[in-house]
Amino acid sequence: MSTIDHAAAVAYRFPTDQPEGDGTLAWNATTMVVATVTAAGTTGTGWTYAPAAAASFIDEDLAGTLAGADAMDIPALFAALNRRVRNAGRPGVAGYAISALDVALWDLKARLLGVPLTHLFGRARRRVPVYGSGGFTTYDDSATTAQLEHWVHEQRIPRVKIKIGESSGSAPERDLRRVALARRVIGDQVELYVDANGGNTAKQAIRQAQCMREHGVTWFEEPVSSDDLHGLRLVRESVEADVAAGEYGCDLSYFTRMCQARSVDCLQIDATRCGGYTGWFAASAVAAGHNLPVSAHCAPNLHLPAAAATVNLRHIEWFHDHQRIEAGMFDGAADPTGGLAEARSDAPGHGLLFREQAAEPHRVS
């Protein structure tokens, strides 16, 4: 038995390299909460991108649930953590906290066993497709161009995504101009995705979809709010009608963050929010039951081991904001050159080592 001695968390706030924004939000810093769980002199590490309150929640409410338990019994620990947050509510801060701890627990278990997570999970593939993601609405044309050129022409990533829906859909002309710019920069052979982050109304999104035909957009993420099920259905039905009429040269996929087989073409999963790796595999199984592929949302290096073990995976979002932090704060971050990334198989756990000294100036709690 490998008894858990200690669990804790620390929050860090990292400034963005330039202002970032999407259809409904703007920010100039990103907070990462790092959780650690220790047993038998070995430490597992997990993290999430969440309010600093998630670190306090781990220390004050969840750490005691793990103390004294067997580190190998992750299903029992996951259930206990979820019972513990009954009155706090499962989504939000509590969900972020459980997710970070679950990742730390799986990393700890693999390290105790002396195996990489990819071996513990079992690989479905050695390398995982990625897409470059960023293109924030706050970027000017030169910043957008530089980022796209880096992904496509330097790293040879064959699929990219930019943000649209600027200022809650109030700048549609600029949205379309930026889509056109992106297509010119990346050329005709690279897949182009867009994400409105729920910034549009249904009719705005339908008009945008029609106007983007000529630019070959093949993924329109959250065209309206993910809470607007009626609006999502209207947008989907409109586009499907146009596809059936031959208006598009290829299928358009409208991705939401809900697993409703009649509403989505792919399930987007975020292990930093949905319960860590345990939540990831549960969600991917639900998707598989509906014959749906899954795509990893943000936190690319965290997702790599689980994504490599997922048969119905489409790709990972190589999100600029999080990748920048992970590459700077962890030894062992992956390289997406060629549009494929590989989880580490030469070190135990997820193979990433957190650079505490480098992160210390950014510590907020």
Tab-separated table of C-alpha atoms in Angstrom:
chain	number	residue	atom	x	y	z
A	1	MET	CA	0.000	0.000	0.000
A	2	SER	CA	1.305	3.452	-0.983
A	3	THR	CA	-0.266	5.752	1.579
A	4	ILE	CA	-0.815	9.369	0.584
A	5	ASP	CA	1.054	11.619	2.984
A	6	HIS	CA	0.248	15.044	1.655
A	7	ALA	CA	-1.708	16.968	-0.989
A	8	ALA	CA	-1.429	20.675	-1.672
A	9	ALA	CA	-1.769	23.337	-4.366
A	10	VAL	CA	-0.226	26.649	-5.378
A	11	ALA	CA	-1.581	29.286	-7.778
A	12	TYR	CA	0.574	31.220	-10.249
A	13	ARG	CA	-0.414	34.134	-12.469
A	14	PHE	CA	1.478	34.533	-15.741
A	15	PRO	CA	1.170	37.704	-17.873
A	16	THR	CA	0.323	37.098	-21.524
A	17	ASP	CA	2.957	38.003	-24.089
A	18	GLN	CA	0.442	40.514	-25.493
A	19	PRO	CA	-3.224	41.268	-24.755
A	20	GLU	CA	-5.545	38.380	-25.622
A	21	GLY	CA	-9.266	38.277	-26.278
A	22	ASP	CA	-12.039	36.344	-27.972
A	23	GLY	CA	-15.709	36.890	-28.737
A	24	THR	CA	-16.811	37.401	-25.138
A	25	LEU	CA	-13.743	37.922	-22.940
A	26	ALA	CA	-10.376	39.701	-22.826
A	27	TRP	CA	-7.418	39.097	-20.512
A	28	ASN	CA	-3.786	40.021	-19.951
A	29	ALA	CA	-2.764	37.211	-17.584
A	30	THR	CA	-3.543	33.536	-17.043
A	31	THR	CA	-3.705	31.759	-13.684
A	32	MET	CA	-2.435	28.205	-13.358
A	33	VAL	CA	-3.133	26.108	-10.262
A	34	VAL	CA	-0.558	23.370	-9.651
A	35	ALA	CA	-1.556	20.446	-7.406
A	36	THR	CA	0.831	17.928	-5.866
A	37	VAL	CA	0.131	14.605	-4.128
A	38	THR	CA	2.898	12.745	-2.272
A	39	ALA	CA	3.163	9.095	-1.210
A	40	ALA	CA	6.161	6.910	-0.313
A	41	GLY	CA	8.561	9.769	-1.016
A	42	THR	CA	7.230	10.241	-4.552
A	43	THR	CA	5.259	13.247	-5.813
A	44	GLY	CA	2.713	13.456	-8.602
A	45	THR	CA	1.897	16.772	-10.256
A	46	GLY	CA	-1.278	18.016	-11.911
A	47	TRP	CA	-2.522	21.407	-12.956
A	48	THR	CA	-5.440	23.392	-14.249
A	49	TYR	CA	-6.075	26.900	-15.548
A	50	ALA	CA	-8.498	28.342	-13.038
A	51	PRO	CA	-9.070	31.070	-10.455
A	52	ALA	CA	-6.564	31.043	-7.607
A	53	ALA	CA	-9.452	30.041	-5.344
A	54	ALA	CA	-9.081	26.499	-6.708
A	55	ALA	CA	-5.736	26.234	-4.886
A	56	SER	CA	-7.311	27.324	-1.615
A	57	PHE	CA	-10.161	24.879	-2.166
A	58	ILE	CA	-7.691	22.020	-2.546
A	59	ASP	CA	-5.758	22.972	0.592
A	60	GLU	CA	-8.779	23.703	2.767
A	61	ASP	CA	-11.402	21.240	1.536
A	62	LEU	CA	-9.940	18.382	-0.495
A	63	ALA	CA	-6.444	17.571	0.756
A	64	GLY	CA	-7.775	15.904	3.870
A	65	THR	CA	-9.915	13.567	1.782
A	66	LEU	CA	-6.781	12.083	0.239
A	67	ALA	CA	-4.581	11.898	3.332
A	68	GLY	CA	-4.027	8.319	4.489
A	69	ALA	CA	-5.623	6.738	1.414
A	70	ASP	CA	-3.954	4.309	-0.972
A	71	ALA	CA	-2.536	6.210	-3.951
A	72	MET	CA	-3.252	3.251	-6.213
A	73	ASP	CA	-7.017	3.388	-5.705
A	74	ILE	CA	-7.811	6.309	-8.001
A	75	PRO	CA	-11.437	5.354	-8.751
A	76	ALA	CA	-12.214	5.325	-5.016
A	77	LEU	CA	-10.368	8.606	-4.505
A	78	PHE	CA	-12.144	10.254	-7.435
A	79	ALA	CA	-15.502	9.200	-5.997
A	80	ALA	CA	-14.521	10.485	-2.549
A	81	LEU	CA	-13.488	13.866	-3.936
A	82	ASN	CA	-16.791	14.195	-5.755
A	83	ARG	CA	-18.723	13.318	-2.604
A	84	ARG	CA	-16.743	15.922	-0.707
A	85	VAL	CA	-17.865	18.769	-3.000
A	86	ARG	CA	-21.575	17.896	-2.806
A	87	ASN	CA	-22.527	21.169	-1.143
A	88	ALA	CA	-19.972	23.250	-3.027
A	89	GLY	CA	-21.274	22.244	-6.451
A	90	ARG	CA	-19.482	20.004	-8.934
A	91	PRO	CA	-18.777	22.578	-11.697
A	92	GLY	CA	-16.647	25.702	-11.379
A	93	VAL	CA	-13.855	26.000	-8.815
A	94	ALA	CA	-14.566	22.574	-7.292
A	95	GLY	CA	-14.388	20.931	-10.719
A	96	TYR	CA	-11.072	22.613	-11.507
A	97	ALA	CA	-9.677	21.500	-8.141
A	98	ILE	CA	-10.718	17.862	-8.565
A	99	SER	CA	-9.311	17.861	-12.096
A	100	ALA	CA	-5.866	19.044	-10.978
A	101	LEU	CA	-5.780	16.494	-8.154
A	102	ASP	CA	-6.879	13.657	-10.417
A	103	VAL	CA	-4.056	14.404	-12.873
A	104	ALA	CA	-1.622	14.527	-9.945
A	105	LEU	CA	-2.926	11.173	-8.679
A	106	TRP	CA	-2.438	9.463	-12.045
A	107	ASP	CA	1.031	10.984	-12.375
A	108	LEU	CA	1.839	9.763	-8.842
A	109	LYS	CA	0.591	6.244	-9.529
A	110	ALA	CA	2.649	5.937	-12.707
A	111	ARG	CA	5.749	7.262	-10.918
A	112	LEU	CA	5.269	4.825	-8.040
A	113	LEU	CA	5.067	2.008	-10.578
A	114	GLY	CA	8.049	3.407	-12.492
A	115	VAL	CA	6.219	3.576	-15.826
A	116	PRO	CA	5.193	6.376	-18.194
A	117	LEU	CA	1.533	7.312	-18.175
A	118	THR	CA	1.354	6.312	-21.817
A	119	HIS	CA	2.236	2.746	-20.771
A	120	LEU	CA	-0.108	2.773	-17.801
A	121	PHE	CA	-2.992	3.949	-19.984
A	122	GLY	CA	-1.932	1.962	-23.045
A	123	ARG	CA	-1.359	3.754	-26.331
A	124	ALA	CA	-3.784	3.887	-29.218
A	125	ARG	CA	-1.236	5.920	-31.186
A	126	ARG	CA	2.327	7.067	-30.683
A	127	ARG	CA	1.886	10.618	-31.950
A	128	VAL	CA	-1.170	12.852	-31.640
A	129	PRO	CA	-2.420	15.356	-34.271
A	130	VAL	CA	-2.496	18.970	-33.073
A	131	TYR	CA	-3.853	22.250	-34.365
A	132	GLY	CA	-2.390	25.691	-33.688
A	133	SER	CA	-4.850	27.795	-31.712
A	134	GLY	CA	-4.757	31.497	-30.913
A	135	GLY	CA	-5.376	34.285	-33.424
A	136	PHE	CA	-6.964	36.406	-30.705
A	137	THR	CA	-9.349	39.211	-31.600
A	138	THR	CA	-7.004	41.629	-29.831
A	139	TYR	CA	-4.202	40.879	-32.301
A	140	ASP	CA	-3.495	43.289	-35.118
A	141	ASP	CA	-2.790	41.938	-38.591
A	142	SER	CA	0.957	41.715	-38.067
A	143	ALA	CA	0.600	39.694	-34.854
A	144	THR	CA	-1.940	37.369	-36.475
A	145	THR	CA	0.270	36.901	-39.512
A	146	ALA	CA	3.374	36.191	-37.431
A	147	GLN	CA	1.595	33.567	-35.357
A	148	LEU	CA	0.074	31.806	-38.352
A	149	GLU	CA	3.384	31.822	-40.221
A	150	HIS	CA	5.115	30.309	-37.191
A	151	TRP	CA	2.630	27.446	-36.967
A	152	VAL	CA	2.306	26.705	-40.664
A	153	HIS	CA	5.611	27.636	-42.257
A	154	GLU	CA	8.022	27.024	-39.358
A	155	GLN	CA	6.383	24.224	-37.361
A	156	ARG	CA	4.516	22.758	-40.362
A	157	ILE	CA	1.236	22.343	-38.459
A	158	PRO	CA	-1.436	21.625	-41.114
A	159	ARG	CA	-4.441	22.992	-39.189
A	160	VAL	CA	-4.967	26.281	-37.324
A	161	LYS	CA	-7.708	28.177	-35.489
A	162	ILE	CA	-8.369	31.872	-34.905
A	163	LYS	CA	-10.890	33.716	-32.745
A	164	ILE	CA	-13.851	35.573	-34.234
A	165	GLY	CA	-17.100	36.994	-32.834
A	166	GLU	CA	-15.206	40.076	-31.673
A	167	SER	CA	-16.906	42.173	-28.970
A	168	SER	CA	-19.920	39.869	-28.736
A	169	GLY	CA	-20.442	39.820	-32.479
A	170	SER	CA	-20.372	43.579	-32.962
A	171	ALA	CA	-17.515	43.616	-35.506
A	172	PRO	CA	-18.509	41.063	-38.186
A	173	GLU	CA	-16.671	42.895	-40.961
A	174	ARG	CA	-13.387	42.693	-39.074
A	175	ASP	CA	-14.066	39.034	-38.305
A	176	LEU	CA	-14.404	38.256	-41.996
A	177	ARG	CA	-11.392	40.341	-42.919
A	178	ARG	CA	-9.303	38.410	-40.388
A	179	VAL	CA	-10.571	35.077	-41.728
A	180	ALA	CA	-9.570	36.166	-45.220
A	181	LEU	CA	-6.161	37.247	-43.934
A	182	ALA	CA	-5.653	33.893	-42.259
A	183	ARG	CA	-6.442	32.031	-45.468
A	184	ARG	CA	-3.987	34.158	-47.450
A	185	VAL	CA	-1.218	33.535	-44.922
A	186	ILE	CA	-1.674	29.769	-44.514
A	187	GLY	CA	-2.409	28.942	-48.160
A	188	ASP	CA	-4.964	26.559	-49.616
A	189	GLN	CA	-3.683	23.257	-48.192
A	190	VAL	CA	-3.983	24.032	-44.458
A	191	GLU	CA	-7.238	23.507	-42.568
A	192	LEU	CA	-8.736	26.721	-41.184
A	193	TYR	CA	-10.868	26.707	-38.026
A	194	VAL	CA	-12.637	29.565	-36.248
A	195	ASP	CA	-14.019	29.972	-32.721
A	196	ALA	CA	-16.635	32.599	-31.838
A	197	ASN	CA	-16.708	31.674	-28.127
A	198	GLY	CA	-20.459	32.193	-28.098
A	199	GLY	CA	-20.173	35.798	-29.256
A	200	ASN	CA	-22.866	35.654	-31.943
A	201	THR	CA	-26.610	35.303	-32.059
A	202	ALA	CA	-27.864	32.399	-34.144
A	203	LYS	CA	-28.693	34.547	-37.169
A	204	GLN	CA	-25.332	36.320	-36.962
A	205	ALA	CA	-23.582	32.971	-36.897
A	206	ILE	CA	-25.553	31.737	-39.903
A	207	ARG	CA	-24.604	34.864	-41.867
A	208	GLN	CA	-20.970	34.454	-40.828
A	209	ALA	CA	-20.951	30.820	-41.911
A	210	GLN	CA	-22.322	31.750	-45.309
A	211	CYS	CA	-19.729	34.490	-45.744
A	212	MET	CA	-16.881	32.169	-44.730
A	213	ARG	CA	-17.646	29.622	-47.443
A	214	GLU	CA	-15.140	31.109	-49.838
A	215	HIS	CA	-12.347	30.823	-47.276
A	216	GLY	CA	-12.763	27.083	-46.717
A	217	VAL	CA	-13.451	27.164	-42.971
A	218	THR	CA	-13.981	23.565	-41.836
A	219	TRP	CA	-14.583	24.052	-38.096
A	220	PHE	CA	-16.846	26.722	-36.579
A	221	GLU	CA	-16.579	26.343	-32.806
A	222	GLU	CA	-19.245	27.657	-30.444
A	223	PRO	CA	-20.947	29.827	-33.091
A	224	VAL	CA	-23.412	30.847	-30.370
A	225	SER	CA	-23.300	30.318	-26.629
A	226	SER	CA	-23.031	26.663	-25.630
A	227	ASP	CA	-26.027	27.355	-23.369
A	228	ASP	CA	-28.170	28.299	-26.382
A	229	LEU	CA	-29.266	24.856	-27.526
A	230	HIS	CA	-31.997	26.262	-29.779
A	231	GLY	CA	-29.524	28.616	-31.440
A	232	LEU	CA	-26.998	25.828	-31.953
A	233	ARG	CA	-29.664	23.743	-33.633
A	234	LEU	CA	-30.674	26.627	-35.925
A	235	VAL	CA	-27.084	27.200	-37.005
A	236	ARG	CA	-26.467	23.515	-37.595
A	237	GLU	CA	-29.633	22.999	-39.607
A	238	SER	CA	-28.883	26.031	-41.760
A	239	VAL	CA	-25.361	24.876	-42.559
A	240	GLU	CA	-26.431	21.283	-43.154
A	241	ALA	CA	-29.017	22.539	-45.631
A	242	ASP	CA	-26.332	24.505	-47.454
A	243	VAL	CA	-23.995	21.499	-47.457
A	244	ALA	CA	-26.753	19.317	-48.896
A	245	ALA	CA	-27.311	21.925	-51.584
A	246	GLY	CA	-23.634	21.824	-52.497
A	247	GLU	CA	-22.845	25.306	-51.210
A	248	TYR	CA	-19.721	24.086	-49.390
A	249	GLY	CA	-16.813	22.194	-50.794
A	250	CYS	CA	-16.543	20.178	-47.566
A	251	ASP	CA	-18.457	19.433	-44.415
A	252	LEU	CA	-18.557	22.020	-41.633
A	253	SER	CA	-18.292	20.791	-38.060
A	254	TYR	CA	-19.940	22.806	-35.313
A	255	PHE	CA	-18.342	21.936	-32.024
A	256	THR	CA	-19.933	22.623	-28.665
A	257	ARG	CA	-18.829	21.508	-25.237
A	258	MET	CA	-21.813	19.235	-24.645
A	259	CYS	CA	-22.163	15.558	-25.442
A	260	GLN	CA	-25.511	15.465	-27.215
A	261	ALA	CA	-25.217	13.141	-30.138
A	262	ARG	CA	-27.842	14.961	-32.209
A	263	SER	CA	-26.169	18.354	-31.693
A	264	VAL	CA	-22.457	17.799	-32.231
A	265	ASP	CA	-20.051	16.190	-34.681
A	266	CYS	CA	-17.252	15.920	-32.147
A	267	LEU	CA	-17.035	16.176	-28.361
A	268	GLN	CA	-14.507	18.679	-27.052
A	269	ILE	CA	-13.128	17.564	-23.686
A	270	ASP	CA	-11.066	19.555	-21.192
A	271	ALA	CA	-9.394	17.349	-18.577
A	272	THR	CA	-8.499	20.431	-16.522
A	273	ARG	CA	-12.215	21.057	-15.966
A	274	CYS	CA	-14.101	17.772	-16.310
A	275	GLY	CA	-12.345	15.663	-13.679
A	276	GLY	CA	-8.805	15.152	-14.900
A	277	TYR	CA	-7.814	11.980	-16.707
A	278	THR	CA	-10.598	10.011	-15.020
A	279	GLY	CA	-13.141	12.497	-16.348
A	280	TRP	CA	-11.471	12.495	-19.772
A	281	PHE	CA	-11.818	8.752	-20.248
A	282	ALA	CA	-15.415	8.798	-19.001
A	283	ALA	CA	-16.340	11.540	-21.476
A	284	SER	CA	-14.480	9.905	-24.374
A	285	ALA	CA	-16.347	6.658	-23.668
A	286	VAL	CA	-19.693	8.490	-23.826
A	287	ALA	CA	-18.622	10.009	-27.139
A	288	ALA	CA	-17.534	6.631	-28.477
A	289	GLY	CA	-20.950	5.249	-27.559
A	290	HIS	CA	-22.428	7.801	-29.959
A	291	ASN	CA	-19.766	7.124	-32.628
A	292	LEU	CA	-18.276	10.570	-32.056
A	293	PRO	CA	-14.607	11.567	-32.107
A	294	VAL	CA	-13.178	13.760	-29.355
A	295	SER	CA	-10.860	16.746	-29.348
A	296	ALA	CA	-8.782	18.014	-26.419
A	297	HIS	CA	-9.500	21.586	-25.320
A	298	CYS	CA	-6.403	23.624	-24.307
A	299	ALA	CA	-3.645	22.487	-21.843
A	300	PRO	CA	-1.898	20.544	-24.634
A	301	ASN	CA	0.907	18.912	-22.672
A	302	LEU	CA	-1.435	17.764	-19.922
A	303	HIS	CA	-3.735	16.143	-22.470
A	304	LEU	CA	-1.067	14.308	-24.449
A	305	PRO	CA	-0.865	11.038	-22.436
A	306	ALA	CA	-4.655	10.610	-22.319
A	307	ALA	CA	-5.111	11.659	-25.937
A	308	ALA	CA	-2.539	9.095	-27.058
A	309	ALA	CA	-4.608	6.414	-25.296
A	310	THR	CA	-7.934	7.462	-26.858
A	311	VAL	CA	-9.019	5.518	-29.930
A	312	ASN	CA	-11.680	8.036	-31.000
A	313	LEU	CA	-9.395	11.077	-30.785
A	314	ARG	CA	-9.410	13.686	-33.547
A	315	HIS	CA	-6.753	16.114	-32.282
A	316	ILE	CA	-5.416	18.341	-29.493
A	317	GLU	CA	-5.753	22.117	-29.355
A	318	TRP	CA	-2.209	23.515	-29.237
A	319	PHE	CA	-3.464	26.635	-27.459
A	320	HIS	CA	-0.901	29.446	-27.554
A	321	ASP	CA	-1.608	30.823	-24.084
A	322	HIS	CA	-1.255	27.489	-22.285
A	323	GLN	CA	1.521	26.077	-24.446
A	324	ARG	CA	3.596	29.186	-23.763
A	325	ILE	CA	3.251	28.602	-20.000
A	326	GLU	CA	3.820	24.843	-20.162
A	327	ALA	CA	6.914	25.150	-22.351
A	328	GLY	CA	8.367	27.742	-19.972
A	329	MET	CA	7.424	26.162	-16.649
A	330	PHE	CA	7.888	22.432	-17.276
A	331	ASP	CA	10.908	20.426	-18.342
A	332	GLY	CA	9.899	17.899	-20.975
A	333	ALA	CA	7.197	19.857	-22.856
A	334	ALA	CA	6.381	18.393	-26.264
A	335	ASP	CA	7.327	19.677	-29.706
A	336	PRO	CA	4.425	19.966	-32.211
A	337	THR	CA	6.602	20.310	-35.303
A	338	GLY	CA	5.018	18.527	-38.233
A	339	GLY	CA	1.555	18.781	-36.707
A	340	LEU	CA	2.086	15.789	-34.405
A	341	ALA	CA	3.133	15.697	-30.741
A	342	GLU	CA	4.283	12.748	-28.659
A	343	ALA	CA	3.773	12.158	-24.954
A	344	ARG	CA	6.950	11.232	-23.124
A	345	SER	CA	7.648	7.517	-22.855
A	346	ASP	CA	11.196	7.796	-21.517
A	347	ALA	CA	10.268	8.935	-17.997
A	348	PRO	CA	7.702	7.867	-15.374
A	349	GLY	CA	4.349	9.617	-15.071
A	350	HIS	CA	3.566	12.307	-17.626
A	351	GLY	CA	7.309	12.970	-17.729
A	352	LEU	CA	7.006	16.688	-17.007
A	353	LEU	CA	8.904	18.348	-14.151
A	354	PHE	CA	7.568	21.632	-12.808
A	355	ARG	CA	10.167	24.397	-12.510
A	356	GLU	CA	9.234	25.742	-9.097
A	357	GLN	CA	12.020	28.307	-8.927
A	358	ALA	CA	11.174	29.700	-12.348
A	359	ALA	CA	7.505	29.953	-11.387
A	360	GLU	CA	8.029	31.424	-7.914
A	361	PRO	CA	7.988	35.101	-9.033
A	362	HIS	CA	4.498	34.479	-10.432
A	363	ARG	CA	3.085	32.869	-7.278
A	364	VAL	CA	-0.130	34.448	-6.009
A	365	SER	CA	-1.222	31.961	-3.323
